[in-house]
Coordinates of C-alpha atoms in Angstrom, one line a residue:
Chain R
X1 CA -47.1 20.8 -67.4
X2 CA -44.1 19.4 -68.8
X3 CA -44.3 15.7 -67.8
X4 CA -42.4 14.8 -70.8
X5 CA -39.4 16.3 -70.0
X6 CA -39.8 14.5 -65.8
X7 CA -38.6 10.8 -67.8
X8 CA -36.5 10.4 -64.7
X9 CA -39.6 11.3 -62.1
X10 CA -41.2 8.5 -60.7
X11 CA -44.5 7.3 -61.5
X12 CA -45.9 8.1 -58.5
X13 CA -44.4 11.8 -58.6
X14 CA -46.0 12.3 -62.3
X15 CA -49.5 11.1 -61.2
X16 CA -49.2 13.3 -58.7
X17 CA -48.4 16.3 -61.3
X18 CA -51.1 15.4 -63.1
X19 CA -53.8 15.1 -60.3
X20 CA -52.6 19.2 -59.5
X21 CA -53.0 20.0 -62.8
X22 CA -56.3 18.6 -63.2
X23 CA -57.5 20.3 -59.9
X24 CA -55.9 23.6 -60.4
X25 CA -57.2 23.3 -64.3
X26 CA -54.1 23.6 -65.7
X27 CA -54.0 20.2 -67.7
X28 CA -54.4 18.8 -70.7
X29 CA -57.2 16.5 -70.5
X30 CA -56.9 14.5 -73.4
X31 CA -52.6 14.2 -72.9
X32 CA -53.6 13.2 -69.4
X33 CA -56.4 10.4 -71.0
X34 CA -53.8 9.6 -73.1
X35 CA -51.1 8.8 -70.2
X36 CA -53.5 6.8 -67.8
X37 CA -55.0 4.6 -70.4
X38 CA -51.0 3.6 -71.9
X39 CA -50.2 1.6 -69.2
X40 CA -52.4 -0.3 -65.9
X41 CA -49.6 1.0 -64.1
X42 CA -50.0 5.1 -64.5
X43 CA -53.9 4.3 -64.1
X44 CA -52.7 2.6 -60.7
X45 CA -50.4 5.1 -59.9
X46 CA -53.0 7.6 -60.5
X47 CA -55.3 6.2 -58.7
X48 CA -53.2 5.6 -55.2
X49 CA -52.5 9.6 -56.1
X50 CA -56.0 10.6 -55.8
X51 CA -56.8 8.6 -53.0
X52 CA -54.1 10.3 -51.1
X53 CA -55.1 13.3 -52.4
X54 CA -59.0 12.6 -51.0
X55 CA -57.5 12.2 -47.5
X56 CA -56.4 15.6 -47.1
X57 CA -59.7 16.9 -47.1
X58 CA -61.1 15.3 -44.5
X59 CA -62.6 16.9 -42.3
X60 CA -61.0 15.3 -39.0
X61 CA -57.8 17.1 -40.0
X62 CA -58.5 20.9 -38.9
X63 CA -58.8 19.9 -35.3
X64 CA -55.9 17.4 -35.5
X65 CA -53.3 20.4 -36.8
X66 CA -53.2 22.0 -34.2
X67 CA -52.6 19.5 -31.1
X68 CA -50.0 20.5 -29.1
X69 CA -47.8 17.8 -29.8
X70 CA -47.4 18.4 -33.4
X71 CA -47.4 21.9 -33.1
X72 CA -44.4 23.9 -34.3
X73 CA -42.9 24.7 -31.1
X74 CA -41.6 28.1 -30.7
X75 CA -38.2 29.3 -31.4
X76 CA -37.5 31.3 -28.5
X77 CA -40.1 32.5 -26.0
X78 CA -39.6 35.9 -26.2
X79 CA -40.8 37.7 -23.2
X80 CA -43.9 40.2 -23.2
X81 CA -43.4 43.7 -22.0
X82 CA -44.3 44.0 -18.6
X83 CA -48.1 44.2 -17.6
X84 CA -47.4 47.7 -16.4
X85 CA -47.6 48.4 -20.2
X86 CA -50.5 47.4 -20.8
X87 CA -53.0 49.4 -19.0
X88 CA -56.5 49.4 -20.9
X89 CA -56.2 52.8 -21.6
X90 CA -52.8 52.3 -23.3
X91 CA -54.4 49.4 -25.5
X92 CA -57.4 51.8 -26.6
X93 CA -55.0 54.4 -27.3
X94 CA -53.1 52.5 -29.7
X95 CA -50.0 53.6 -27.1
X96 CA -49.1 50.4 -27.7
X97 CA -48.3 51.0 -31.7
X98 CA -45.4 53.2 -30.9
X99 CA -43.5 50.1 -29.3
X100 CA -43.6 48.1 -32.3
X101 CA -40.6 47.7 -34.1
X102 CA -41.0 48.2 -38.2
X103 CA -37.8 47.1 -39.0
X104 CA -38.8 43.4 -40.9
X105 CA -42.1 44.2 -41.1
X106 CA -43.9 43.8 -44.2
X107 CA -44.6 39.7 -44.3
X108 CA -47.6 40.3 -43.6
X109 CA -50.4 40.0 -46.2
X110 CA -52.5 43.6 -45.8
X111 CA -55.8 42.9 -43.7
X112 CA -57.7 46.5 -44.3
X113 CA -60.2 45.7 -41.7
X114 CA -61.1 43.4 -39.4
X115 CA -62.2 40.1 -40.4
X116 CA -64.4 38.0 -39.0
X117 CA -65.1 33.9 -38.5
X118 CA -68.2 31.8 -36.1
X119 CA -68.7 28.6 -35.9
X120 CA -72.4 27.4 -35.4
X121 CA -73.4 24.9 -31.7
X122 CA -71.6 22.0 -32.0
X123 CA -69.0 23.3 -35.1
X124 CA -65.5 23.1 -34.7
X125 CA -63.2 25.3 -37.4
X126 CA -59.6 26.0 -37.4
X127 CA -58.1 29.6 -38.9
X128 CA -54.8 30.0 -40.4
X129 CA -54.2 33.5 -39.8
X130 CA -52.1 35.9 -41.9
X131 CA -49.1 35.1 -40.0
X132 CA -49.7 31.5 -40.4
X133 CA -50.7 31.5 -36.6
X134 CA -54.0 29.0 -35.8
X135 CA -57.0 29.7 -34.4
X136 CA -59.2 26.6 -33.7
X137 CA -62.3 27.8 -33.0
X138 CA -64.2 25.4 -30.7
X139 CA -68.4 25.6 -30.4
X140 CA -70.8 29.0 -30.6
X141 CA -67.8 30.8 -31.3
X142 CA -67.4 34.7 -33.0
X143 CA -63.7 35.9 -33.5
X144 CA -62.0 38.9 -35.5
X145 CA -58.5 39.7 -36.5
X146 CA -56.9 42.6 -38.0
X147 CA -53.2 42.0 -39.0
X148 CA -51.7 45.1 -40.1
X149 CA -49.3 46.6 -38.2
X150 CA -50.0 45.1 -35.1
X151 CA -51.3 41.5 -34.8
X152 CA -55.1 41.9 -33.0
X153 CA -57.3 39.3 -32.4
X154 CA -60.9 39.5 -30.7
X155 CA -62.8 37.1 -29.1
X156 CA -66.5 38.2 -29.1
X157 CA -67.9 35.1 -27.3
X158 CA -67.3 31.3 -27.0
X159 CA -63.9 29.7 -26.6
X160 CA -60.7 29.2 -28.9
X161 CA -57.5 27.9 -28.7
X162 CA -54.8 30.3 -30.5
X163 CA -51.3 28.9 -31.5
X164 CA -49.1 31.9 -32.0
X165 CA -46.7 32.2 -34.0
X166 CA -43.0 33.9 -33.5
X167 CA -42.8 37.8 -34.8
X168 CA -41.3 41.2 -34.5
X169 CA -45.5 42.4 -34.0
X170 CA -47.1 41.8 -31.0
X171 CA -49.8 39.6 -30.6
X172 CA -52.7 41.0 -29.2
X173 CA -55.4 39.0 -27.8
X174 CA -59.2 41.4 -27.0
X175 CA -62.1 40.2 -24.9
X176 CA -64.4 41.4 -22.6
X177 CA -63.1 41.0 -19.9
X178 CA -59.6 39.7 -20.5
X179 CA -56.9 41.2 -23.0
X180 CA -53.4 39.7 -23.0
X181 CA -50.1 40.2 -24.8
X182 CA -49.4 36.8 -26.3
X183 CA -45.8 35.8 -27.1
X184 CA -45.2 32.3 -29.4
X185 CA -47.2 29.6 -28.1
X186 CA -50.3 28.4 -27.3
X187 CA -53.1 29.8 -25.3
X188 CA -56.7 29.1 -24.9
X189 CA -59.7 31.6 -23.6
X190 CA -62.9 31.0 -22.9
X191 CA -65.8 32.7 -22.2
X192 CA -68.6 32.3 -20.1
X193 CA -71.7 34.1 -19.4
X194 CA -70.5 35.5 -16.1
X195 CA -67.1 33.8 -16.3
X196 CA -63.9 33.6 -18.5
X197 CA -60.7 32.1 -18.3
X198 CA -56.9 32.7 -20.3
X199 CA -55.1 29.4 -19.9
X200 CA -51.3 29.8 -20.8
X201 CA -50.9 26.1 -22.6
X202 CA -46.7 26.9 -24.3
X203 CA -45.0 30.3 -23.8
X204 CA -46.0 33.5 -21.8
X205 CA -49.2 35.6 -21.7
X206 CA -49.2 39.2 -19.9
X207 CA -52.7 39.3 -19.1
X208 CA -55.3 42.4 -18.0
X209 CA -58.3 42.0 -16.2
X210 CA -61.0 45.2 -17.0
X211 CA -57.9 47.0 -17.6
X212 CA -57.0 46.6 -13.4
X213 CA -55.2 43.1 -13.0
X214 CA -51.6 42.7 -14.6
X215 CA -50.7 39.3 -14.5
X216 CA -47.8 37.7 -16.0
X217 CA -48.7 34.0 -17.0
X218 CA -46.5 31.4 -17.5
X219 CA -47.4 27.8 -19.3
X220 CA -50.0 25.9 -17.0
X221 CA -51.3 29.0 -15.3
X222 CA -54.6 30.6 -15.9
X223 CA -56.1 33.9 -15.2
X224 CA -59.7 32.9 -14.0
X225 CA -62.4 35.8 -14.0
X226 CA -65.4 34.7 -11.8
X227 CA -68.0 35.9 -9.4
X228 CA -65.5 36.5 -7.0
X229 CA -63.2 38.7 -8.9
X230 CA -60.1 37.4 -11.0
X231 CA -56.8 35.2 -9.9
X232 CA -54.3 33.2 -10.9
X233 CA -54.4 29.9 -10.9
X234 CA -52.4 26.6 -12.0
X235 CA -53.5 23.9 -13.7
X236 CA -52.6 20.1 -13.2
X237 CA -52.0 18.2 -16.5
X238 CA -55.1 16.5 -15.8
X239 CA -56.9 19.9 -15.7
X240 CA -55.1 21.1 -19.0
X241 CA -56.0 18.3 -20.6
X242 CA -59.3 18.1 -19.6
X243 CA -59.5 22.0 -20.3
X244 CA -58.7 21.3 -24.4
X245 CA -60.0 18.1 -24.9
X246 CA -62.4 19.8 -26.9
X247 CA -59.9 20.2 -29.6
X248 CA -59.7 16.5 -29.8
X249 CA -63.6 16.3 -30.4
X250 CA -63.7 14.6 -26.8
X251 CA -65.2 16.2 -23.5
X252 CA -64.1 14.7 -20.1
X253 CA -65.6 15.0 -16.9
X254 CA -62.7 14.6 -13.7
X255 CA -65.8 13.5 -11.0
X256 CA -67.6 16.8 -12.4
X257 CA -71.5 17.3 -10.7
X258 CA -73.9 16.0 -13.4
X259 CA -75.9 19.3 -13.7
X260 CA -72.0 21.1 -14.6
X261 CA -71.4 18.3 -16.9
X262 CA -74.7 18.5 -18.7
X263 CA -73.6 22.3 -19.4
X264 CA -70.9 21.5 -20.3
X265 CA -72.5 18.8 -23.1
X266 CA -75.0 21.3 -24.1
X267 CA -72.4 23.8 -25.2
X268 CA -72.1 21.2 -28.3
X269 CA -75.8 20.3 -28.6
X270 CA -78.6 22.5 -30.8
X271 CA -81.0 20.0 -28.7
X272 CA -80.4 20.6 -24.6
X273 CA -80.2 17.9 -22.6
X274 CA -81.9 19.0 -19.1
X275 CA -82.5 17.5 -15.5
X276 CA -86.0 16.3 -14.9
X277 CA -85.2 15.3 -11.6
X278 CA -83.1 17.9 -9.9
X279 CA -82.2 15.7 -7.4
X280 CA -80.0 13.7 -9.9
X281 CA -77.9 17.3 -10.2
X282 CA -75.0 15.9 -7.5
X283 CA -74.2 12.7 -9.3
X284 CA -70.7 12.6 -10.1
X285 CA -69.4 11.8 -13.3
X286 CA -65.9 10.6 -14.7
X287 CA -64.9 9.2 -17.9
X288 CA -64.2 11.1 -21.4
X289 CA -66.5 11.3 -24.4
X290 CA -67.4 12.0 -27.7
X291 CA -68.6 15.1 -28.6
X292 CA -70.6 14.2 -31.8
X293 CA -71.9 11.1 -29.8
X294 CA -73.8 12.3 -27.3
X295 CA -75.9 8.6 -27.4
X296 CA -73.2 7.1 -25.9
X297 CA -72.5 10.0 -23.1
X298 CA -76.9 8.7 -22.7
X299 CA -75.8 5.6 -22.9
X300 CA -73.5 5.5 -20.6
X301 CA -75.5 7.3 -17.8
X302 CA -77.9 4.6 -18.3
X303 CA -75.8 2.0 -17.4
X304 CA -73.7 3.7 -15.4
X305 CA -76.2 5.5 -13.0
X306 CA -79.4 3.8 -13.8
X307 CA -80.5 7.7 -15.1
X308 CA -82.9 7.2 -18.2
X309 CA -83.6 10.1 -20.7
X310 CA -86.8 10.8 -23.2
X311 CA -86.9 13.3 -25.7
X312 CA -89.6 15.7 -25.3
X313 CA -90.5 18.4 -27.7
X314 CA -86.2 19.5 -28.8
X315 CA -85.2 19.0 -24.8
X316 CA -83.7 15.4 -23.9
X317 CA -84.8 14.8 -20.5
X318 CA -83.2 12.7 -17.5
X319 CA -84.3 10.8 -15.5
X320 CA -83.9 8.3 -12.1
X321 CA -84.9 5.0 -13.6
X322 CA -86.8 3.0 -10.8
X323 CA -86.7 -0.4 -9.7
X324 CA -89.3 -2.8 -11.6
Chain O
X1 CA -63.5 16.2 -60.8
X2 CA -64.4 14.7 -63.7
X3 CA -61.3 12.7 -63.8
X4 CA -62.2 10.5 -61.2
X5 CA -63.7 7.5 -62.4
X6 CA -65.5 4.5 -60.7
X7 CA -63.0 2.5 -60.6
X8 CA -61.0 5.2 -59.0
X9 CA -63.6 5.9 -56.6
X10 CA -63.7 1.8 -55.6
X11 CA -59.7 1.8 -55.5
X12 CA -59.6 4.8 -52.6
X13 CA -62.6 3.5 -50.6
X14 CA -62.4 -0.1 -50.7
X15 CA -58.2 -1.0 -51.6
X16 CA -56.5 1.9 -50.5
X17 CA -57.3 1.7 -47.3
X18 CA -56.3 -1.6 -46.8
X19 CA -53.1 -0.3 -48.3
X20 CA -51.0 -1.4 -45.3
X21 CA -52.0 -4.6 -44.6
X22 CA -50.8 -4.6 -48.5
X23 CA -47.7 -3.5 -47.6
X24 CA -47.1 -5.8 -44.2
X25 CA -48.5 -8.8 -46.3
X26 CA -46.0 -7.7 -49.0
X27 CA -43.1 -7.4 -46.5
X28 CA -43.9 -10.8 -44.9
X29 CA -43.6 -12.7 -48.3
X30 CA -41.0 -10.6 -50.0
X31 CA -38.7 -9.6 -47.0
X32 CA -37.2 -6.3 -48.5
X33 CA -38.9 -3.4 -48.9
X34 CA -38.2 -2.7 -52.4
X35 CA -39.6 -6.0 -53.7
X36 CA -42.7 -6.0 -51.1
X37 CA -43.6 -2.4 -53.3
X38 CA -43.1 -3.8 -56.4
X39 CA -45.6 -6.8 -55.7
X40 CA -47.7 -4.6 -54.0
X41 CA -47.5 -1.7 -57.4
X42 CA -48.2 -5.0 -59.5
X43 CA -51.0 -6.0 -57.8
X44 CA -52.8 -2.3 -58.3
X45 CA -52.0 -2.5 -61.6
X46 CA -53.6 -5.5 -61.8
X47 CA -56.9 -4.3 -60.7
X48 CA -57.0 -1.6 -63.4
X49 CA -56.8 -4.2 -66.1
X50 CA -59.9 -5.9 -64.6
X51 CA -62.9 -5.1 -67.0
X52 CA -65.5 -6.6 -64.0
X53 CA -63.8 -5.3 -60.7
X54 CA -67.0 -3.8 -59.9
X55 CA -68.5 -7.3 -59.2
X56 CA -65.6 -8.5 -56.8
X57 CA -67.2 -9.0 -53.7
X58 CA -64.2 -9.0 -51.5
X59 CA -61.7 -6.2 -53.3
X60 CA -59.1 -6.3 -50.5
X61 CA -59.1 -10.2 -50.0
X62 CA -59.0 -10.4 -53.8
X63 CA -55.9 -7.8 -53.8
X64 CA -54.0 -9.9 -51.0
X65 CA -54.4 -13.3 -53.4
X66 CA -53.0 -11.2 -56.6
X67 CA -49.9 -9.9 -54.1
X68 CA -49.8 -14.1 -53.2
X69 CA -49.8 -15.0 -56.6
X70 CA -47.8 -12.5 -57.7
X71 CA -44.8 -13.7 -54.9
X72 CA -45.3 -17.3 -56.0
X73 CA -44.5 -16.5 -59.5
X74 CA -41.3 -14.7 -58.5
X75 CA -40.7 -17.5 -55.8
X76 CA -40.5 -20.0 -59.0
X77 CA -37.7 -18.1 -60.1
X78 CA -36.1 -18.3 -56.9
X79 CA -32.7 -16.9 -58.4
X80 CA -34.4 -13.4 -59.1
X81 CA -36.0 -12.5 -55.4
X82 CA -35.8 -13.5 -52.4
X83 CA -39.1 -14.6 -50.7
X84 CA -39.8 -15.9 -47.6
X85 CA -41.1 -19.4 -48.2
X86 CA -42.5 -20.2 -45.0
X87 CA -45.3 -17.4 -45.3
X88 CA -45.6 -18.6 -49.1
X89 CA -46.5 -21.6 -47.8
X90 CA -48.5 -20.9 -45.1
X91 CA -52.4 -21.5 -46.2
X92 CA -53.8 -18.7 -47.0
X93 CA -57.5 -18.7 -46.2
X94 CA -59.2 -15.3 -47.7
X95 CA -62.9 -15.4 -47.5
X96 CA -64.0 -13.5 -50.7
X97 CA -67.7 -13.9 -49.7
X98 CA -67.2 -11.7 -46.7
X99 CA -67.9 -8.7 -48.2
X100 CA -66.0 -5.7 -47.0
X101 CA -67.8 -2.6 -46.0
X102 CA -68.6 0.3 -48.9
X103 CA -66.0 2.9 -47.3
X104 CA -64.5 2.7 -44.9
X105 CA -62.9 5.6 -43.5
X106 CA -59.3 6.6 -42.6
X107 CA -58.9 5.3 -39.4
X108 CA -57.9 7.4 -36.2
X109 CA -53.7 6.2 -36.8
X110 CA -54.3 7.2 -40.4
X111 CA -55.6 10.5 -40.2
X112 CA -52.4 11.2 -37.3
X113 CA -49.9 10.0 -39.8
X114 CA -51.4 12.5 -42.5
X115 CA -51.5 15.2 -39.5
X116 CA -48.3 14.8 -38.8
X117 CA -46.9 15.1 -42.5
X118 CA -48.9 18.0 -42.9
X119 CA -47.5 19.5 -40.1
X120 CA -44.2 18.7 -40.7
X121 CA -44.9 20.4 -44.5
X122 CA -42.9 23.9 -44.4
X123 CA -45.6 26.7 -43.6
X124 CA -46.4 28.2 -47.4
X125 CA -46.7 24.7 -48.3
X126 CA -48.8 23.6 -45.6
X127 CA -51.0 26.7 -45.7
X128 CA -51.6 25.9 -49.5
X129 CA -52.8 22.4 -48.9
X130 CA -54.5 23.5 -45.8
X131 CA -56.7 26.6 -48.1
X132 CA -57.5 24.1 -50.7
X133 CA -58.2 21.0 -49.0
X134 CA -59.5 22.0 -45.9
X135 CA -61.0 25.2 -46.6
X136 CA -61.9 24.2 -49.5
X137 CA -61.3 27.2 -51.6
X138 CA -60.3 27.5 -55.6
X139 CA -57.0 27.4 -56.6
X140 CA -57.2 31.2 -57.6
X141 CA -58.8 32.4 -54.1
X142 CA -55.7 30.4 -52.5
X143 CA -53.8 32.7 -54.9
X144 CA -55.1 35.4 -53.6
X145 CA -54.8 34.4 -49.9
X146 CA -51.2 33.9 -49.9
X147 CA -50.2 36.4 -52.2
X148 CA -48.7 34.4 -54.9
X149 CA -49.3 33.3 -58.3
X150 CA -51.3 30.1 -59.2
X151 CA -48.8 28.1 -60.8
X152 CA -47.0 28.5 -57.6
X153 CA -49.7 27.5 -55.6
X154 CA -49.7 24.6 -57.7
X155 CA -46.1 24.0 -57.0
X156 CA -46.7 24.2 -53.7
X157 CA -49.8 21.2 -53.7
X158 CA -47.4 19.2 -56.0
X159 CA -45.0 19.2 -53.6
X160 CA -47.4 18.6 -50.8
X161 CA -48.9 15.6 -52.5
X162 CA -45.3 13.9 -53.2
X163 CA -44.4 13.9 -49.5
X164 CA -48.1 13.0 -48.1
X165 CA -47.9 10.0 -50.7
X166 CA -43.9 9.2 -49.8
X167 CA -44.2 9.6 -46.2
X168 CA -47.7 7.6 -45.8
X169 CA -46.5 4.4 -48.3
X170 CA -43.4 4.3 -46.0
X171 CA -44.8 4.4 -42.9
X172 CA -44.4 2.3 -39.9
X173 CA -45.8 -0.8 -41.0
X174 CA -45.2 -2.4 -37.6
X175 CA -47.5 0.0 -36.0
X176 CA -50.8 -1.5 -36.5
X177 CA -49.6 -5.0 -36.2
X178 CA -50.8 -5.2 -32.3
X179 CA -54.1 -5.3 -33.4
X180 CA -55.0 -8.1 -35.6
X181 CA -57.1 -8.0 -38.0
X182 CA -59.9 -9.9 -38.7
X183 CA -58.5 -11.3 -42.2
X184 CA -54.9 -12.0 -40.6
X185 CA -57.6 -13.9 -37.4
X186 CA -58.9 -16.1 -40.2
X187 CA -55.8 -16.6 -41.3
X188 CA -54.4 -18.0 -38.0
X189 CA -57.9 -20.0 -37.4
X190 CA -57.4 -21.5 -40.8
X191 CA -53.4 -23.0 -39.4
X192 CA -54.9 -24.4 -35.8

């Protein structure tokens, strides 16, 4: 490791080149005995090192990397080929490969096949991708990418936000039933059982509905795919940020109906939480939470609303507390 | 991780996360930053001379009286450094029978600041720290992910560490000092 010859490093610097070398295995344990024990100050040193160290494995972090305020913003904001080119039967053809550019190419580690990551009910997980683009995968979530020539990305079910990064390749985002062209920025799909939503959050998305709708999207704007077909709509900052709050590990309710909240909870919970009086369903509800606490969300409707749960069998059930 | 010890273990979960107040209390008494770190260095070093630090009931109250001490030693040789006597003066009431809490964990500011340094890191960098330490995998498989060797994925974690541990000790040590806390409360209580 060398230390000896680092006289002029600070102390702090070499415990830090030891606490690497231990963890990577490359050190000399008894030199490294040897140095901490010589002087209270290297064992201090040391010490303030690995606590350091400890703090960059917590947890917390993967959801905290990729807010958008400390994201790298992008460069440029290159725009995406019109929608025109993206006809589903040009994406299933691999029409598409012919446009990309090969000059530059070549960064990119080799990705053979498609790989895949899920996160569990009430998981969060963040991907760095080949290209060093995120993925934070929020609840009940399946994605695959393939980074080879192109830049492809499925979304088999669930939601995730994707922070994309700047490239000659294109970006391609898949689901049923949206795909998009992504350009650098960051964009955030969801889908539903019979619904599903591409929310443009930083840069431009050319988006296609079932291979029909072409949409150009710019940041705030969403293509929404619902019962009554698919459009275009814009999102208030209070909607956005409502709309990824989840990547914060909070959920927030903007005078939502309580049945719409409670599926919106349950998304996060392996035990539901259900209605046992339906007529409770209309209540409206404001106010942010915790998603790992969903006691105080119960909590909080207690007081709030005078709505009591019980658990009963793995359901929690609510219900309107009377008068005594 | 064998090279952990206890004492190690006690230092991260029950000093150095106190580590600021360490700091602020350093700043207060010593005025410049360069002496506040040195008390605060001398203090740490302190504690890892102790043979019976596991029995300290109170480790952070215990570390803030070894940072006072420490300043009144230097104040006596008033020529050397320049303290701020007022705060030296000021009573100093640490209640080392209120025992602090086992761990406590990096609070919400705290795990921002390392956030943000880590985003800041350039991208290979980051992405080695983030494949180790996040996703938890062995140096070799974080090798293997980002195409390189492991002696430069070890580069690239040194590196890492040295400006997580430089940006985090110089922090804004202003930022927290809205909220008091319950030690500098006690401390106010014990002036009135």
């Amino acid at each position: 490791m060398g230390e000896e010859g680092k006289a002029g490093a600070s102390l702090s610097d070499r415990a830090v080149d030891w606490l690497v070398a231990l963890d990577c295995g490359t050190a000399d344990r008894a030199a490294f005995e040897a140095w901490r024990t010589a002087d209270q100050r290297h064992a201090a040193a040391f010490a303030q090192a690995a606590a350091t160290w400890r703090r960059t494995a917590d947890p917390r972090l993967s959801v905290l990397l990729d807010q958008p305020a400390e994201a790298q913003p992008p460069a440029t904001e290159p725009t995406p080929p019109p929608p025109a080119m993206l006809s589903r039967r040009a994406v299933a053809g691999g029409a598409l490969a012919a446009l990309v550019a090969t000059a530059g190419a070549g960064a990119f580690l080799a990705w053979p096949r498609r790989a895949y990551a899920a996160t569990a009910v009430g998981e969060r997980r963040t991907l760095i991708l080949p290209d060093g683009s995120h993925a934070l995968l929020n609840t009940d979530t399946r994605v695959g990418w393939r980074f080879d020539d192109e830049r492809d990305f499925w979304i088999e079910r669930g939601e995730a936000t994707l922070l994309v990064r700047e490239a000659a390749k294109p970006f391609r985002l898949n689901s049923d039933p949206i795909d998009a062209r992504l350009g650098a920025g960051k964009f955030n799909l969801r889908l539903e059982q019979e619904s599903a939503q591409l929310l443009v959050l930083a840069g431009r998305a050319a988006a296609v509905y079932r291979g029909t709708l072409a949409r150009t999207l710019a940041a705030g704007n969403a293509l929404v795919v619902g019962g009554a077909g698919a459009q275009v709509s814009h999102f208030s900052p209070a909607a956005i940020a409502a709309a990824t709050a989840w990547e914060r590990g909070e959920i927030v309710f903007n005078g939502m109906r309580l049945d719409r909240a409670l599926a919106e909870f349950n998304r996060y919970l392996p035990e539901k939480i259900v209605l046992q009086d339906a007529d409770l369903a209309p209540t409206r509800l404001g106010g942010s939470f915790r998603i790992a606490d969903p006691d105080g969300f119960l909590q909080a409707l207690q007081q709030g609303f005078d709505i009591g749960h019980r658990q009963q069998g793995n359901q929690i059930r609510l219900f309107r507390r009377r008068a005594a | 991780m064998a090279w952990l010890r206890d004492i190690d273990i006690w230092f991260a979960d029950r000093i150095f996360v106190f580590s600021d107040q360490h700091r602020r209390y350093a700043i207060k008494l010593a005025r410049q930053p360069e002496e506040a770190e040195e008390l605060v260095q001398e203090a740490y070093a302190r504690l890892f001379a102790l043979d019976d630090w596991s029995s300290i009931a109170n480790p952070h109250a215990f570390t803030m009286r070894i940072i006072r001490n420490l300043a009144i030693e230097r104040f006596r040789r008033a020529d050397i450094v320049r303290l701020d006597q007022s705060a030296l003066l000021r009573a100093v009431d640490i209640a080392d029978d209120d025992p602090t809490p086992d761990v406590v964990a990096m609070d919400r500011a705290e795990l921002r600041q390392v956030a943000t340094v880590m985003q800041d890191m350039p991208p290979r960098m980051r992405e080695a720290l983030y494949l180790r330490r996040i996703e938890g995998l062995p140096p070799a498989q974080v090798a293997e992910r980002m195409n390189i060797s492991v002696s430069t994925v070890e580069t690239h974690l040194v590196k890492a560490l040295r400006l997580l541990v430089k940006r985090l000790d110089r922090r804004e040590t202003g930022a927290k000092a809205e909220h008091a806390t319950s030690w500098e409360k006690k401390e106010r209580q014990g002036q009135v």
